[in-house]
PDB file of C-alpha atoms and ligand atoms in Angstrom:
ATOM      1  CA  UNK A  95     -26.553   5.711 -13.146  1.00 62.00           C
ATOM      2  CA  UNK A  96     -28.368   8.791 -14.305  1.00 85.00           C
ATOM      3  CA  UNK A  97     -30.406   7.150 -16.963  1.00 94.00           C
ATOM      4  CA  UNK A  98     -33.116   4.556 -16.776  1.00 98.00           C
ATOM      5  CA  UNK A  99     -32.709   1.336 -18.713  1.00 97.00           C
ATOM      6  CA  UNK A 100     -35.568  -0.890 -19.820  1.00 98.00           C
ATOM      7  CA  UNK A 101     -34.640  -3.651 -17.318  1.00 97.00           C
ATOM      8  CA  UNK A 102     -34.838  -1.043 -14.519  1.00 98.00           C
ATOM      9  CA  UNK A 103     -38.382  -0.349 -15.658  1.00 98.00           C
ATOM     10  CA  UNK A 104     -39.440  -3.999 -15.888  1.00 98.00           C
ATOM     11  CA  UNK A 105     -37.894  -4.806 -12.476  1.00 97.00           C
ATOM     12  CA  UNK A 106     -37.375  -8.434 -13.538  1.00 96.00           C
ATOM     13  CA  UNK A 107     -41.099  -8.864 -14.052  1.00 98.00           C
ATOM     14  CA  UNK A 108     -40.650  -9.266 -17.809  1.00 97.00           C
ATOM     15  CA  UNK A 109     -39.421 -12.793 -17.055  1.00 97.00           C
ATOM     16  CA  UNK A 110     -41.955 -13.902 -14.445  1.00 96.00           C
ATOM     17  CA  UNK A 111     -44.864 -12.350 -16.360  1.00 98.00           C
ATOM     18  CA  UNK A 112     -43.507 -12.769 -19.886  1.00 97.00           C
ATOM     19  CA  UNK A 113     -46.807 -14.163 -21.242  1.00 97.00           C
ATOM     20  CA  UNK A 114     -48.733 -10.977 -20.418  1.00 97.00           C
ATOM     21  CA  UNK A 115     -46.068  -8.524 -21.549  1.00 98.00           C
ATOM     22  CA  UNK A 116     -47.553  -7.799 -24.974  1.00 98.00           C
ATOM     23  CA  UNK A 117     -45.948  -5.899 -27.842  1.00 98.00           C
ATOM     24  CA  UNK A 118     -48.205  -2.965 -27.031  1.00 98.00           C
ATOM     25  CA  UNK A 119     -46.981  -2.862 -23.425  1.00 98.00           C
ATOM     26  CA  UNK A 120     -43.378  -3.129 -24.633  1.00 98.00           C
ATOM     27  CA  UNK A 121     -43.917  -0.159 -26.960  1.00 98.00           C
ATOM     28  CA  UNK A 122     -45.446   1.834 -24.108  1.00 98.00           C
ATOM     29  CA  UNK A 123     -42.486   0.980 -21.858  1.00 98.00           C
ATOM     30  CA  UNK A 124     -40.022   2.263 -24.470  1.00 98.00           C
ATOM     31  CA  UNK A 125     -41.883   5.571 -24.719  1.00 98.00           C
ATOM     32  CA  UNK A 126     -42.200   5.911 -20.934  1.00 98.00           C
ATOM     33  CA  UNK A 127     -38.489   5.225 -20.349  1.00 98.00           C
ATOM     34  CA  UNK A 128     -37.455   7.537 -23.176  1.00 98.00           C
ATOM     35  CA  UNK A 129     -39.574  10.431 -21.890  1.00 98.00           C
ATOM     36  CA  UNK A 130     -38.399   9.814 -18.330  1.00 98.00           C
ATOM     37  CA  UNK A 131     -34.786  10.010 -19.506  1.00 98.00           C
ATOM     38  CA  UNK A 132     -35.507  13.302 -21.278  1.00 98.00           C
ATOM     39  CA  UNK A 133     -36.880  14.717 -18.039  1.00 98.00           C
ATOM     40  CA  UNK A 134     -33.913  13.339 -16.067  1.00 98.00           C
ATOM     41  CA  UNK A 135     -31.586  15.215 -18.437  1.00 97.00           C
ATOM     42  CA  UNK A 136     -33.388  18.446 -17.565  1.00 97.00           C
ATOM     43  CA  UNK A 137     -33.227  17.662 -13.832  1.00 98.00           C
ATOM     44  CA  UNK A 138     -29.487  17.033 -14.093  1.00 97.00           C
ATOM     45  CA  UNK A 139     -28.990  20.278 -15.986  1.00 97.00           C
ATOM     46  CA  UNK A 140     -30.756  21.997 -13.073  1.00 97.00           C
ATOM     47  CA  UNK A 141     -28.448  20.237 -10.579  1.00 97.00           C
ATOM     48  CA  UNK A 142     -31.252  18.273  -8.966  1.00 97.00           C
ATOM     49  CA  UNK A 143     -29.613  15.290  -7.246  1.00 95.00           C
ATOM     50  CA  UNK A 144     -30.723  11.884  -8.527  1.00 96.00           C
ATOM     51  CA  UNK A 145     -30.473   8.937  -6.170  1.00 95.00           C
ATOM     52  CA  UNK A 146     -30.945   5.221  -6.567  1.00 96.00           C
ATOM     53  CA  UNK A 147     -33.756   3.708  -4.553  1.00 97.00           C
ATOM     54  CA  UNK A 148     -32.328   1.570  -1.723  1.00 96.00           C
ATOM     55  CA  UNK A 149     -34.902  -1.076  -2.601  1.00 95.00           C
ATOM     56  CA  UNK A 150     -34.370  -1.389  -6.348  1.00 96.00           C
ATOM     57  CA  UNK A 151     -30.839   0.094  -6.586  1.00 96.00           C
ATOM     58  CA  UNK A 152     -31.962   2.012  -9.679  1.00 97.00           C
ATOM     59  CA  UNK A 153     -33.611   5.400 -10.113  1.00 98.00           C
ATOM     60  CA  UNK A 154     -36.933   3.597 -10.605  1.00 98.00           C
ATOM     61  CA  UNK A 155     -38.888   2.963  -7.436  1.00 97.00           C
ATOM     62  CA  UNK A 156     -41.798   1.444  -9.348  1.00 97.00           C
ATOM     63  CA  UNK A 157     -42.052   0.556 -13.016  1.00 98.00           C
ATOM     64  CA  UNK A 158     -44.246  -1.973 -14.744  1.00 98.00           C
ATOM     65  CA  UNK A 159     -46.831  -3.577 -12.484  1.00 98.00           C
ATOM     66  CA  UNK A 160     -48.569  -6.706 -13.719  1.00 98.00           C
ATOM     67  CA  UNK A 161     -52.123  -6.959 -12.268  1.00 97.00           C
ATOM     68  CA  UNK A 162     -51.020  -9.274  -9.463  1.00 96.00           C
ATOM     69  CA  UNK A 163     -48.269  -6.842  -8.407  1.00 97.00           C
ATOM     70  CA  UNK A 164     -50.525  -3.793  -8.669  1.00 97.00           C
ATOM     71  CA  UNK A 165     -53.187  -5.476  -6.548  1.00 96.00           C
ATOM     72  CA  UNK A 166     -50.553  -6.131  -3.856  1.00 95.00           C
ATOM     73  CA  UNK A 167     -49.206  -2.546  -3.995  1.00 92.00           C
ATOM     74  CA  UNK A 168     -50.521  -0.428  -1.103  1.00 89.00           C
ATOM     75  CA  UNK A 169     -52.681   2.506  -2.265  1.00 87.00           C
ATOM     76  CA  UNK A 170     -52.215   1.650  -5.954  1.00 90.00           C
ATOM     77  CA  UNK A 171     -55.101   2.709  -8.152  1.00 91.00           C
ATOM     78  CA  UNK A 172     -56.936  -0.291  -9.648  1.00 92.00           C
ATOM     79  CA  UNK A 173     -56.617   1.329 -13.083  1.00 93.00           C
ATOM     80  CA  UNK A 174     -53.032   2.499 -12.536  1.00 96.00           C
ATOM     81  CA  UNK A 175     -51.097   3.496 -15.658  1.00 98.00           C
ATOM     82  CA  UNK A 176     -48.278   1.311 -14.300  1.00 98.00           C
ATOM     83  CA  UNK A 177     -50.359  -1.683 -15.450  1.00 98.00           C
ATOM     84  CA  UNK A 178     -50.001  -0.686 -19.094  1.00 98.00           C
ATOM     85  CA  UNK A 179     -46.381   0.533 -18.919  1.00 98.00           C
ATOM     86  CA  UNK A 180     -47.508   4.148 -19.257  1.00 98.00           C
ATOM     87  CA  UNK A 181     -46.302   5.360 -15.825  1.00 98.00           C
ATOM     88  CA  UNK A 182     -43.105   5.366 -13.823  1.00 98.00           C
ATOM     89  CA  UNK A 183     -42.143   6.283 -10.259  1.00 98.00           C
ATOM     90  CA  UNK A 184     -38.706   7.810  -9.781  1.00 98.00           C
ATOM     91  CA  UNK A 185     -37.071   7.737  -6.342  1.00 98.00           C
ATOM     92  CA  UNK A 186     -37.443  11.206  -4.805  1.00 98.00           C
ATOM     93  CA  UNK A 187     -36.765  10.994  -1.049  1.00 97.00           C
ATOM     94  CA  UNK A 188     -36.511  14.757  -0.443  1.00 97.00           C
ATOM     95  CA  UNK A 189     -39.197  15.800  -2.918  1.00 98.00           C
ATOM     96  CA  UNK A 190     -36.671  17.858  -4.884  1.00 98.00           C
ATOM     97  CA  UNK A 191     -37.692  16.267  -8.176  1.00 98.00           C
ATOM     98  CA  UNK A 192     -41.364  16.945  -7.473  1.00 98.00           C
ATOM     99  CA  UNK A 193     -40.535  20.541  -6.498  1.00 98.00           C
ATOM    100  CA  UNK A 194     -38.692  21.113  -9.769  1.00 98.00           C
ATOM    101  CA  UNK A 195     -41.500  19.536 -11.797  1.00 98.00           C
ATOM    102  CA  UNK A 196     -44.106  21.721 -10.089  1.00 98.00           C
ATOM    103  CA  UNK A 197     -42.096  24.805 -11.004  1.00 98.00           C
ATOM    104  CA  UNK A 198     -41.449  23.653 -14.578  1.00 98.00           C
ATOM    105  CA  UNK A 199     -44.758  22.299 -15.800  1.00 98.00           C
ATOM    106  CA  UNK A 200     -43.923  23.721 -19.223  1.00 98.00           C
ATOM    107  CA  UNK A 201     -41.095  21.172 -19.420  1.00 98.00           C
ATOM    108  CA  UNK A 202     -43.531  18.365 -18.616  1.00 98.00           C
ATOM    109  CA  UNK A 203     -45.806  19.636 -21.340  1.00 98.00           C
ATOM    110  CA  UNK A 204     -42.997  19.817 -23.902  1.00 98.00           C
ATOM    111  CA  UNK A 205     -41.940  16.238 -23.170  1.00 98.00           C
ATOM    112  CA  UNK A 206     -45.500  14.951 -22.879  1.00 98.00           C
ATOM    113  CA  UNK A 207     -45.585  13.861 -19.260  1.00 98.00           C
ATOM    114  CA  UNK A 208     -48.204  14.292 -16.535  1.00 98.00           C
ATOM    115  CA  UNK A 209     -47.305  14.481 -12.843  1.00 98.00           C
ATOM    116  CA  UNK A 210     -49.224  13.071  -9.924  1.00 97.00           C
ATOM    117  CA  UNK A 211     -49.514  15.767  -7.258  1.00 97.00           C
ATOM    118  CA  UNK A 212     -46.544  15.591  -4.837  1.00 97.00           C
ATOM    119  CA  UNK A 213     -48.904  15.448  -1.849  1.00 96.00           C
ATOM    120  CA  UNK A 214     -49.830  11.934  -3.025  1.00 94.00           C
ATOM    121  CA  UNK A 215     -46.275  10.746  -3.772  1.00 94.00           C
ATOM    122  CA  UNK A 216     -44.271  10.954  -0.555  1.00 92.00           C
ATOM    123  CA  UNK A 217     -41.010   9.257  -1.487  1.00 96.00           C
ATOM    124  CA  UNK A 218     -41.206   9.211  -5.255  1.00 97.00           C
ATOM    125  CA  UNK A 219     -42.261  11.239  -8.293  1.00 98.00           C
ATOM    126  CA  UNK A 220     -44.946   9.692 -10.528  1.00 98.00           C
ATOM    127  CA  UNK A 221     -44.826  10.508 -14.233  1.00 98.00           C
ATOM    128  CA  UNK A 222     -47.179   9.192 -16.893  1.00 98.00           C
ATOM    129  CA  UNK A 223     -47.329   9.498 -20.671  1.00 98.00           C
ATOM    130  CA  UNK A 224     -51.105   9.867 -20.896  1.00 98.00           C
ATOM    131  CA  UNK A 225     -53.330  12.557 -19.397  1.00 97.00           C
ATOM    132  CA  UNK A 226     -55.497  11.816 -16.381  1.00 96.00           C
ATOM    133  CA  UNK A 227     -59.257  12.105 -16.626  1.00 93.00           C
ATOM    134  CA  UNK A 228     -59.076  15.747 -15.478  1.00 95.00           C
ATOM    135  CA  UNK A 229     -56.595  16.487 -18.315  1.00 96.00           C
ATOM    136  CA  UNK A 230     -54.582  18.540 -15.806  1.00 98.00           C
ATOM    137  CA  UNK A 231     -50.774  18.498 -16.103  1.00 98.00           C
ATOM    138  CA  UNK A 232     -50.538  17.939 -12.336  1.00 98.00           C
ATOM    139  CA  UNK A 233     -53.328  15.782 -11.015  1.00 97.00           C
ATOM    140  CA  UNK A 234     -54.693  14.135  -7.909  1.00 93.00           C
ATOM    141  CA  UNK A 235     -55.183  10.397  -8.179  1.00 84.00           C
TER     142      UNK A 235
HETATM  143 ZN1   ZN B1000     -46.725   5.783  -9.873  1.00 63.22          ZN
END
């Protein structure tokens, strides 16, 4: 329960959208899930509680978003890194994960993750494996 599996990340969309899930996207998804699990290990070591999302029943509140899904996602950026399997949202109802990440940006840097600013991620924590345009470790969308 405290790790993320690839199917959690694909959210079943790898079947419905199989024809657009390229090898490159699959490679990105593996890296994203692996880095997310490394960060989860650190969160667990710090006794940050991890909870399954009531919607997905996994730790992932949003994983891969094919274009059609992204377009239907409220407030999603048109160029979201979720489109290319380079971003993940982890369920974070109390903001405890975001709080820890804000205080441990060195850990994000070591793993190679960038965090969307918690003020923009109310119920989740958004991590991505590529820097934003600003190159800042914690960024505003
Ligand atoms: Zn996100």
